[in-house]
Amino acid sequence: MSGLPRFHRLAWDCATGNGQAARGLAKYFDSVVATDASPEQLARAEHRPGIEFRVAAESSGLPDKSVDLVTAAQALHWLDAGVFFNEAKRVMAPGGSIAIWGYGDSILDTPQLQAILHAYNRGTIELYWLPERQLLLDGYRTIPFPFAEITTPEFRLVRECSLPALMGYVRSWSATARYTAEHGTAALDRLESDLASQWGDPLRPRRVDAPLYLRAGHAVRS
């Protein structure tokens, strides 16, 4: 990969979690440094050639002006944005870029199914979402973005899910975990039963989509 253009040499993925975004970046960059404050998250990451995992929060430990692309996927609302952006400006190479993205609430493919999921998400467990999540649902637009911003198109994250797969995803929500720790699983069981009544064959894949928010830019020239 030594023949790659200059702007595809090194990417830094901050708050990488289990490395999903880093794996995608590794297809296009010579090297990816993927950092996360949680050793437990990094322990779940799939190690691949070209990706270096490091335990770190907003500080990367990378040299000045060394990084061609800085990313944070589904993570900016959990970071100290000011500290992260200052670190990004420090490590970005001349001509380098930054991209932050995340997806919003899932939308199911019939009004009946969507009403059931929405009642659970924005009713039953609403108070168990941490307030930082609103930053994501606002598309990160309320966070000052100290870069020369690039106008980006609108995106949607579209996938096919069976009912068991969707329920596995709902169980992974942090608000679900907080709610069930306090109240047990009756609401989850009721959600699955209500969805099943409208789903048909539970193994039948149905469309699930969500808005995908993206902000991108370059370092501001001084």
Coordinates of N, CA and C in Angstrom, one line a residue:
M1 N 0.8 -1.2 0.0 CA 0.0 0.0 0.0 C 0.8 1.3 0.0
S2 N 2.1 1.1 -0.2 CA 3.0 2.3 -0.2 C 2.7 3.3 -1.3
G3 N 2.0 2.8 -2.4 CA 1.7 3.7 -3.5 C 0.4 4.5 -3.2
L4 N -0.2 4.5 -2.1 CA -1.4 5.2 -1.8 C -1.0 6.7 -1.8
P5 N -2.0 7.6 -2.2 CA -1.8 9.0 -2.1 C -1.5 9.5 -0.7
R6 N -0.9 10.6 -0.6 CA -0.5 11.1 0.7 C -1.6 11.2 1.7
F7 N -2.8 11.5 1.2 CA -3.9 11.7 2.1 C -4.6 10.4 2.5
H8 N -4.0 9.3 2.3 CA -4.5 8.0 2.7 C -3.5 7.2 3.4
R9 N -2.6 7.8 4.1 CA -1.5 7.1 4.9 C -2.0 6.7 6.3
L10 N -2.5 7.7 7.1 CA -2.8 7.4 8.5 C -4.1 8.0 8.9
A11 N -5.0 7.2 9.5 CA -6.2 7.7 10.1 C -6.3 7.4 11.6
W12 N -6.9 8.3 12.3 CA -7.1 8.1 13.7 C -8.6 8.0 14.0
D13 N -9.0 6.9 14.5 CA -10.4 6.7 14.9 C -10.5 6.8 16.4
C14 N -11.1 7.9 16.9 CA -11.2 8.1 18.3 C -12.5 7.5 18.9
A15 N -12.4 6.9 20.1 CA -13.6 6.3 20.7 C -14.1 5.1 19.8
T16 N -13.2 4.3 19.4 CA -13.4 3.3 18.4 C -14.4 2.1 18.9
G17 N -14.5 2.0 20.2 CA -15.4 0.9 20.7 C -14.7 -0.4 20.4
N18 N -15.5 -1.3 19.7 CA -14.9 -2.6 19.3 C -14.3 -2.5 17.9
G19 N -14.1 -1.3 17.3 CA -13.3 -1.2 16.1 C -14.1 -1.3 14.8
Q20 N -15.4 -1.2 14.8 CA -16.2 -1.3 13.6 C -15.7 -0.3 12.5
A21 N -15.7 1.0 12.9 CA -15.3 2.0 12.0 C -13.8 1.8 11.5
A22 N -13.0 1.5 12.5 CA -11.5 1.3 12.1 C -11.4 0.2 11.1
R23 N -12.2 -0.9 11.1 CA -12.1 -1.9 10.1 C -12.4 -1.4 8.7
G24 N -13.4 -0.5 8.7 CA -13.8 0.1 7.4 C -12.7 1.0 6.9
L25 N -12.1 1.8 7.8 CA -11.0 2.7 7.4 C -9.8 2.0 6.9
A26 N -9.5 0.8 7.5 CA -8.3 0.0 7.1 C -8.3 -0.4 5.6
K27 N -9.5 -0.4 5.0 CA -9.5 -0.7 3.6 C -9.0 0.4 2.7
Y28 N -8.9 1.6 3.2 CA -8.5 2.8 2.5 C -7.2 3.5 2.9
F29 N -6.7 3.1 4.1 CA -5.6 3.8 4.7 C -4.5 2.8 5.0
D30 N -3.2 3.3 4.8 CA -2.1 2.5 5.1 C -2.1 2.0 6.5
S31 N -2.4 2.9 7.4 CA -2.4 2.5 8.9 C -3.6 3.2 9.5
V32 N -4.2 2.6 10.5 CA -5.2 3.2 11.3 C -4.9 3.0 12.8
V33 N -4.9 4.1 13.5 CA -4.7 4.0 15.0 C -6.1 4.2 15.6
A34 N -6.6 3.2 16.3 CA -7.9 3.2 16.9 C -7.8 3.3 18.4
T35 N -8.4 4.3 19.0 CA -8.2 4.5 20.5 C -9.6 4.5 21.1
D36 N -9.6 4.0 22.4 CA -10.8 4.0 23.2 C -10.4 4.0 24.6
A37 N -11.2 4.7 25.5 CA -10.8 4.8 26.9 C -11.1 3.5 27.6
S38 N -11.9 2.6 27.0 CA -12.3 1.3 27.7 C -11.5 0.1 27.2
P39 N -10.6 -0.4 28.1 CA -9.9 -1.7 27.7 C -10.9 -2.8 27.4
E40 N -12.0 -2.8 28.1 CA -13.0 -3.9 27.9 C -13.6 -3.8 26.4
Q41 N -13.8 -2.6 25.9 CA -14.3 -2.5 24.5 C -13.2 -2.9 23.6
L42 N -12.0 -2.5 23.8 CA -10.9 -2.9 22.9 C -10.7 -4.4 22.9
A43 N -10.9 -5.0 24.0 CA -10.7 -6.5 24.1 C -11.7 -7.2 23.2
R44 N -12.8 -6.6 22.8 CA -13.8 -7.2 21.9 C -13.4 -6.9 20.4
A45 N -12.4 -6.1 20.2 CA -12.1 -5.7 18.8 C -11.5 -6.9 18.1
E46 N -11.8 -6.9 16.8 CA -11.2 -7.9 15.9 C -9.9 -7.3 15.3
H47 N -8.8 -7.9 15.7 CA -7.5 -7.4 15.2 C -7.2 -7.8 13.8
R48 N -6.8 -6.7 13.0 CA -6.5 -7.0 11.6 C -5.3 -6.2 11.2
P49 N -4.6 -6.7 10.2 CA -3.4 -5.9 9.7 C -3.7 -4.5 9.4
G50 N -2.8 -3.6 9.8 CA -3.0 -2.2 9.5 C -3.7 -1.4 10.6
I51 N -4.2 -2.1 11.6 CA -5.0 -1.4 12.7 C -4.2 -1.6 14.0
E52 N -3.9 -0.4 14.7 CA -3.2 -0.5 16.0 C -4.2 0.1 17.0
F53 N -4.6 -0.8 18.0 CA -5.5 -0.4 19.0 C -4.7 0.2 20.2
R54 N -5.2 1.3 20.8 CA -4.6 1.9 22.0 C -5.6 2.3 23.0
V55 N -5.3 2.2 24.2 CA -6.2 2.7 25.3 C -5.9 4.1 25.5
A56 N -6.9 5.0 25.1 CA -6.7 6.4 25.2 C -8.1 7.0 25.1
A57 N -8.3 8.2 25.6 CA -9.6 8.9 25.5 C -9.5 9.9 24.3
E58 N -9.6 11.2 24.6 CA -9.5 12.2 23.6 C -8.1 12.5 23.1
S59 N -7.1 12.1 23.9 CA -5.7 12.3 23.5 C -5.2 11.1 22.8
S60 N -4.6 11.3 21.6 CA -4.2 10.2 20.8 C -2.8 9.7 21.0
G61 N -1.9 10.6 21.5 CA -0.5 10.2 21.6 C 0.2 10.2 20.3
L62 N -0.4 10.7 19.3 CA 0.2 10.7 17.9 C 1.0 12.0 17.7
P63 N 2.0 12.0 16.8 CA 2.8 13.2 16.6 C 2.0 14.3 16.0
D64 N 2.5 15.5 16.1 CA 1.9 16.7 15.5 C 1.9 16.5 14.0
K65 N 0.8 16.9 13.4 CA 0.6 17.0 11.9 C 1.0 15.7 11.2
S66 N 0.5 14.6 11.8 CA 0.8 13.2 11.3 C -0.4 12.5 10.7
V67 N -1.6 13.0 10.9 CA -2.8 12.2 10.6 C -3.6 12.8 9.4
D68 N -3.9 12.0 8.4 CA -4.7 12.5 7.3 C -6.2 12.5 7.5
L69 N -6.7 11.7 8.3 CA -8.1 11.7 8.6 C -8.4 11.4 10.1
V70 N -9.2 12.2 10.8 CA -9.6 12.0 12.1 C -11.1 11.6 12.1
T71 N -11.5 10.6 12.8 CA -12.9 10.2 12.8 C -13.4 9.9 14.2
A72 N -14.7 10.1 14.4 CA -15.4 9.6 15.6 C -16.7 9.1 15.2
A73 N -17.0 7.8 15.3 CA -18.2 7.2 14.8 C -19.1 6.9 16.0
Q74 N -20.3 7.5 16.0 CA -21.3 7.2 17.1 C -20.7 7.5 18.4
A75 N -19.9 8.5 18.6 CA -19.1 8.7 19.8 C -19.0 10.1 20.3
L76 N -19.1 11.1 19.4 CA -18.8 12.5 19.8 C -19.6 12.9 21.0
H77 N -20.8 12.5 21.1 CA -21.6 12.9 22.3 C -21.2 12.4 23.6
W78 N -20.2 11.4 23.6 CA -19.7 10.9 24.8 C -18.3 11.5 25.1
L79 N -17.8 12.3 24.2 CA -16.4 12.9 24.3 C -16.5 14.3 24.9
D80 N -15.4 14.8 25.4 CA -15.3 16.2 25.6 C -14.9 16.8 24.3
A81 N -15.9 17.4 23.6 CA -15.7 17.8 22.2 C -14.6 18.8 22.1
G82 N -14.5 19.8 23.0 CA -13.4 20.8 22.9 C -12.1 20.1 23.0
V83 N -11.9 19.2 23.9 CA -10.6 18.5 24.0 C -10.3 17.7 22.8
F84 N -11.3 17.0 22.3 CA -11.1 16.1 21.1 C -10.8 17.0 19.9
F85 N -11.5 18.1 19.7 CA -11.2 18.9 18.5 C -9.9 19.6 18.6
N86 N -9.4 20.0 19.8 CA -8.1 20.5 19.9 C -7.0 19.5 19.5
E87 N -7.2 18.3 20.0 CA -6.3 17.2 19.7 C -6.3 16.9 18.2
A88 N -7.5 16.9 17.6 CA -7.6 16.7 16.1 C -6.8 17.8 15.4
K89 N -7.0 19.0 15.8 CA -6.2 20.1 15.1 C -4.7 19.9 15.2
R90 N -4.3 19.4 16.4 CA -2.9 19.2 16.6 C -2.3 18.1 15.7
V91 N -3.0 17.0 15.6 CA -2.5 15.9 14.8 C -2.7 15.9 13.3
M92 N -3.7 16.7 12.9 CA -4.0 16.7 11.5 C -2.9 17.2 10.6
A93 N -2.5 16.5 9.6 CA -1.5 16.9 8.6 C -2.0 18.0 7.8
P94 N -1.2 18.9 7.2 CA -1.7 19.9 6.2 C -2.5 19.2 5.2
G95 N -3.7 19.7 5.0 CA -4.6 19.1 4.0 C -5.5 18.0 4.6
G96 N -5.2 17.7 5.8 CA -6.0 16.6 6.5 C -7.4 16.9 6.7
S97 N -8.2 15.9 7.1 CA -9.7 16.1 7.2 C -10.2 15.5 8.5
I98 N -11.4 15.9 8.9 CA -12.0 15.3 10.1 C -13.5 14.9 9.7
A99 N -13.9 13.8 10.1 CA -15.3 13.4 9.9 C -15.9 12.8 11.1
I100 N -17.0 13.3 11.5 CA -17.7 12.7 12.7 C -19.1 12.3 12.2
W101 N -19.6 11.2 12.7 CA -20.9 10.7 12.3 C -21.6 9.9 13.3
G102 N -22.9 9.7 13.2 CA -23.7 8.9 14.1 C -25.1 8.7 13.5
Y103 N -25.8 7.7 14.0 CA -27.1 7.5 13.5 C -28.2 7.7 14.6
G104 N -29.4 8.1 14.1 CA -30.4 8.4 15.1 C -31.3 7.2 15.3
D105 N -32.6 7.5 15.7 CA -33.5 6.5 16.1 C -33.9 5.6 14.9
S106 N -34.0 4.3 15.1 CA -34.4 3.4 14.1 C -35.9 3.6 13.7
I107 N -36.2 3.4 12.4 CA -37.6 3.5 11.9 C -37.9 2.2 11.2
L108 N -39.0 1.6 11.6 CA -39.5 0.3 11.1 C -40.4 0.6 9.8
D109 N -40.6 -0.5 9.1 CA -41.2 -0.3 7.7 C -42.7 -0.3 7.7
T110 N -43.4 -0.3 8.8 CA -44.9 -0.1 8.7 C -45.2 0.9 9.9
P111 N -46.3 1.6 9.7 CA -46.7 2.6 10.8 C -47.0 1.8 12.1
Q112 N -47.6 0.6 12.0 CA -47.9 -0.1 13.2 C -46.7 -0.5 14.0
L113 N -45.7 -1.1 13.3 CA -44.5 -1.5 13.9 C -43.7 -0.3 14.5
Q114 N -43.7 0.8 13.7 CA -43.0 2.0 14.2 C -43.6 2.5 15.4
A115 N -44.9 2.5 15.5 CA -45.6 3.1 16.6 C -45.3 2.3 17.9
I116 N -45.2 1.0 17.8 CA -44.8 0.1 18.9 C -43.4 0.4 19.4
L117 N -42.5 0.5 18.4 CA -41.1 0.7 18.8 C -40.9 2.1 19.4
H118 N -41.6 3.1 18.8 CA -41.5 4.5 19.3 C -42.0 4.6 20.7
A119 N -43.1 3.9 21.0 CA -43.7 4.0 22.3 C -42.7 3.4 23.4
Y120 N -42.0 2.4 23.0 CA -41.0 1.9 23.9 C -39.8 2.8 24.1
N121 N -39.3 3.3 22.9 CA -38.1 4.1 22.9 C -38.3 5.5 23.5
R122 N -39.4 6.1 23.1 CA -39.6 7.5 23.5 C -40.7 7.6 24.6
G123 N -41.1 6.4 25.1 CA -42.0 6.4 26.2 C -41.5 5.6 27.4
T124 N -41.4 4.3 27.3 CA -41.0 3.4 28.4 C -39.6 3.8 28.9
I125 N -38.7 3.9 28.0 CA -37.3 4.0 28.5 C -36.7 5.5 28.3
E126 N -37.6 6.4 27.9 CA -37.1 7.7 27.6 C -36.2 8.3 28.7
L127 N -36.7 8.2 29.9 CA -35.9 8.8 31.0 C -34.6 8.1 31.3
Y128 N -34.4 7.0 30.7 CA -33.2 6.2 31.0 C -32.1 6.5 29.9
W129 N -32.4 7.3 28.9 CA -31.3 7.8 28.0 C -30.5 8.9 28.7
L130 N -29.2 8.9 28.6 CA -28.4 10.0 29.1 C -28.6 11.2 28.3
P131 N -28.6 12.4 28.9 CA -28.9 13.6 28.2 C -27.9 13.9 27.0
E132 N -26.7 13.3 27.0 CA -25.8 13.5 25.9 C -26.3 13.0 24.6
R133 N -27.2 12.0 24.7 CA -27.7 11.5 23.4 C -28.5 12.5 22.6
Q134 N -29.0 13.6 23.2 CA -29.7 14.6 22.4 C -28.8 15.3 21.5
L135 N -27.5 15.4 21.8 CA -26.5 16.0 20.9 C -26.5 15.2 19.6
L136 N -26.5 13.8 19.7 CA -26.6 13.0 18.5 C -27.9 13.2 17.7
L137 N -29.0 13.2 18.4 CA -30.3 13.3 17.8 C -30.5 14.7 17.1
D138 N -29.7 15.7 17.5 CA -29.6 17.0 16.9 C -28.7 17.0 15.7
G139 N -28.1 15.8 15.4 CA -27.2 15.7 14.3 C -25.8 16.4 14.5
Y140 N -25.5 16.5 15.8 CA -24.3 17.2 16.3 C -24.2 18.6 15.8
R141 N -25.4 19.2 15.4 CA -25.4 20.6 14.9 C -25.3 21.6 16.0
T142 N -25.5 21.2 17.2 CA -25.5 22.2 18.3 C -24.1 22.2 18.9
I143 N -23.1 21.4 18.4 CA -21.8 21.4 18.9 C -20.9 22.3 18.0
P144 N -20.2 23.3 18.6 CA -19.4 24.2 17.7 C -18.3 23.3 17.0
F145 N -18.1 23.5 15.7 CA -17.3 22.7 14.9 C -16.2 23.6 14.3
P146 N -15.0 23.6 15.0 CA -14.0 24.6 14.6 C -13.1 24.2 13.4
F147 N -13.8 23.9 12.3 CA -13.1 23.5 11.1 C -13.7 24.1 9.9
A148 N -13.1 24.1 8.8 CA -13.7 24.6 7.5 C -14.6 23.5 7.1
E149 N -15.9 23.7 7.3 CA -16.8 22.6 7.1 C -17.1 22.4 5.7
I150 N -17.3 21.1 5.4 CA -17.7 20.6 4.0 C -19.2 20.3 4.0
T151 N -19.8 20.8 3.0 CA -21.3 20.5 2.8 C -21.4 19.1 2.4
T152 N -22.2 18.3 3.2 CA -22.4 16.9 3.0 C -23.8 16.6 2.6
P153 N -24.1 15.6 1.8 CA -25.5 15.2 1.5 C -26.1 14.5 2.7
E154 N -27.4 14.3 2.6 CA -28.1 13.6 3.6 C -27.9 12.1 3.3
F155 N -27.8 11.3 4.4 CA -27.6 9.9 4.3 C -28.6 9.2 5.2
R156 N -28.9 7.9 4.9 CA -29.7 7.1 5.8 C -29.0 5.7 5.9
L157 N -29.0 5.2 7.1 CA -28.5 3.9 7.3 C -29.6 2.9 7.2
V158 N -29.5 2.0 6.2 CA -30.6 1.1 5.9 C -30.1 -0.4 6.0
R159 N -30.9 -1.2 6.7 CA -30.5 -2.6 6.9 C -31.8 -3.4 6.9
E160 N -31.6 -4.7 6.8 CA -32.6 -5.7 7.0 C -32.5 -6.4 8.3
C161 N -33.5 -6.6 9.0 CA -33.5 -7.2 10.3 C -34.6 -8.2 10.5
S162 N -34.3 -9.4 11.1 CA -35.4 -10.2 11.6 C -35.8 -9.7 12.9
L163 N -36.9 -10.2 13.4 CA -37.4 -9.8 14.8 C -36.4 -10.1 15.8
P164 N -35.8 -11.3 15.9 CA -34.7 -11.6 16.9 C -33.5 -10.7 16.8
A165 N -33.1 -10.3 15.5 CA -32.0 -9.4 15.4 C -32.4 -8.0 15.9
L166 N -33.6 -7.6 15.6 CA -34.0 -6.2 16.1 C -34.0 -6.2 17.6
M167 N -34.6 -7.3 18.2 CA -34.6 -7.3 19.7 C -33.2 -7.4 20.3
G168 N -32.3 -8.1 19.6 CA -30.9 -8.1 20.1 C -30.3 -6.7 20.1
Y169 N -30.6 -5.9 19.1 CA -30.2 -4.5 19.0 C -30.8 -3.7 20.1
V170 N -32.1 -3.8 20.3 CA -32.8 -3.0 21.4 C -32.2 -3.4 22.7
R171 N -31.9 -4.6 23.0 CA -31.3 -5.0 24.2 C -29.9 -4.4 24.5
S172 N -29.3 -4.1 23.4 CA -27.9 -3.5 23.5 C -28.0 -2.0 23.8
W173 N -29.1 -1.4 23.8 CA -29.2 0.1 24.1 C -28.9 0.3 25.5
S174 N -28.1 1.4 25.8 CA -27.7 1.7 27.1 C -29.0 2.0 28.0
A175 N -30.0 2.7 27.4 CA -31.2 3.0 28.1 C -32.0 1.7 28.5
T176 N -32.0 0.7 27.6 CA -32.6 -0.5 27.9 C -31.9 -1.2 29.1
A177 N -30.6 -1.2 29.1 CA -29.8 -1.8 30.2 C -30.1 -1.1 31.5
R178 N -30.2 0.2 31.5 CA -30.5 0.9 32.8 C -32.0 0.6 33.2
Y179 N -32.9 0.6 32.3 CA -34.3 0.4 32.6 C -34.4 -1.0 33.2
T180 N -33.9 -2.1 32.5 CA -34.1 -3.4 33.0 C -33.4 -3.7 34.3
A181 N -32.3 -3.0 34.6 CA -31.6 -3.2 35.8 C -32.5 -2.7 37.0
E182 N -33.3 -1.7 36.7 CA -34.2 -1.2 37.8 C -35.6 -1.9 37.8
H183 N -36.1 -2.3 36.6 CA -37.5 -2.7 36.5 C -37.6 -4.2 36.0
G184 N -36.5 -4.8 35.6 CA -36.7 -6.2 35.1 C -37.0 -6.1 33.6
T185 N -37.3 -7.3 33.0 CA -37.4 -7.4 31.6 C -38.9 -7.5 31.1
A186 N -39.9 -7.2 31.9 CA -41.3 -7.3 31.5 C -41.6 -6.4 30.3
A187 N -41.0 -5.2 30.3 CA -41.3 -4.2 29.2 C -40.7 -4.7 27.9
L188 N -39.5 -5.3 28.0 CA -38.9 -5.9 26.8 C -39.7 -7.1 26.3
D189 N -40.1 -7.9 27.2 CA -41.0 -9.0 26.8 C -42.3 -8.5 26.1
R190 N -42.8 -7.5 26.6 CA -44.1 -6.9 26.1 C -43.8 -6.3 24.7
L191 N -42.6 -5.6 24.6 CA -42.3 -5.1 23.3 C -42.1 -6.2 22.2
E192 N -41.4 -7.2 22.6 CA -41.3 -8.3 21.6 C -42.6 -8.9 21.2
S193 N -43.5 -9.1 22.2 CA -44.8 -9.7 21.9 C -45.6 -8.8 21.0
D194 N -45.6 -7.5 21.3 CA -46.3 -6.5 20.5 C -45.8 -6.4 19.1
L195 N -44.5 -6.4 18.9 CA -43.9 -6.4 17.6 C -44.2 -7.7 16.8
A196 N -44.2 -8.8 17.5 CA -44.5 -10.1 16.9 C -45.9 -10.1 16.3
S197 N -46.8 -9.5 17.0 CA -48.2 -9.5 16.6 C -48.4 -8.8 15.2
Q198 N -47.4 -7.9 14.9 CA -47.5 -7.2 13.6 C -46.4 -7.6 12.6
W199 N -45.5 -8.4 13.0 CA -44.3 -8.7 12.2 C -44.6 -9.7 11.1
G200 N -45.4 -10.7 11.4 CA -45.5 -11.9 10.6 C -44.4 -12.9 11.0
D201 N -43.9 -13.6 10.0 CA -42.8 -14.6 10.3 C -41.7 -13.8 11.0
P202 N -41.4 -14.2 12.3 CA -40.3 -13.4 13.0 C -38.9 -13.5 12.3
L203 N -38.7 -14.5 11.5 CA -37.4 -14.6 10.8 C -37.4 -13.8 9.4
R204 N -38.6 -13.3 9.1 CA -38.7 -12.5 7.9 C -37.9 -11.2 8.0
P205 N -36.9 -10.9 7.2 CA -36.2 -9.6 7.3 C -37.1 -8.4 6.9
R206 N -37.1 -7.4 7.8 CA -37.8 -6.2 7.5 C -36.8 -5.0 7.4
R207 N -37.2 -4.0 6.6 CA -36.4 -2.8 6.5 C -36.4 -2.0 7.8
V208 N -35.2 -1.7 8.3 CA -35.0 -0.8 9.4 C -34.0 0.3 8.9
D209 N -34.4 1.5 9.0 CA -33.5 2.6 8.6 C -33.5 3.7 9.7
A210 N -32.5 4.5 9.5 CA -32.2 5.6 10.5 C -31.5 6.7 9.8
P211 N -31.7 7.9 10.3 CA -30.9 9.1 9.7 C -29.5 8.9 10.1
L212 N -28.6 9.1 9.2 CA -27.1 9.1 9.5 C -26.6 10.5 9.4
Y213 N -26.1 11.0 10.5 CA -25.7 12.4 10.6 C -24.1 12.4 10.4
L214 N -23.7 13.4 9.6 CA -22.3 13.5 9.2 C -21.9 15.0 9.2
R215 N -20.8 15.3 9.9 CA -20.1 16.6 9.8 C -18.7 16.3 9.4
A216 N -18.2 17.1 8.5 CA -16.8 16.9 8.0 C -16.2 18.2 7.6
G217 N -14.9 18.2 7.7 CA -14.2 19.5 7.4 C -12.7 19.3 7.3
H218 N -12.0 20.5 7.1 CA -10.6 20.5 7.0 C -10.1 21.5 8.1
A219 N -8.9 21.4 8.4 CA -8.3 22.4 9.4 C -8.4 23.8 8.8
V220 N -8.7 24.8 9.7 CA -8.8 26.2 9.3 C -7.4 26.7 9.1
R221 N -7.1 27.3 8.0 CA -5.8 27.8 7.7 C -5.6 29.1 8.5
S222 N -4.5 29.2 9.2 CA -4.2 30.4 10.0 C -3.5 31.4 9.2

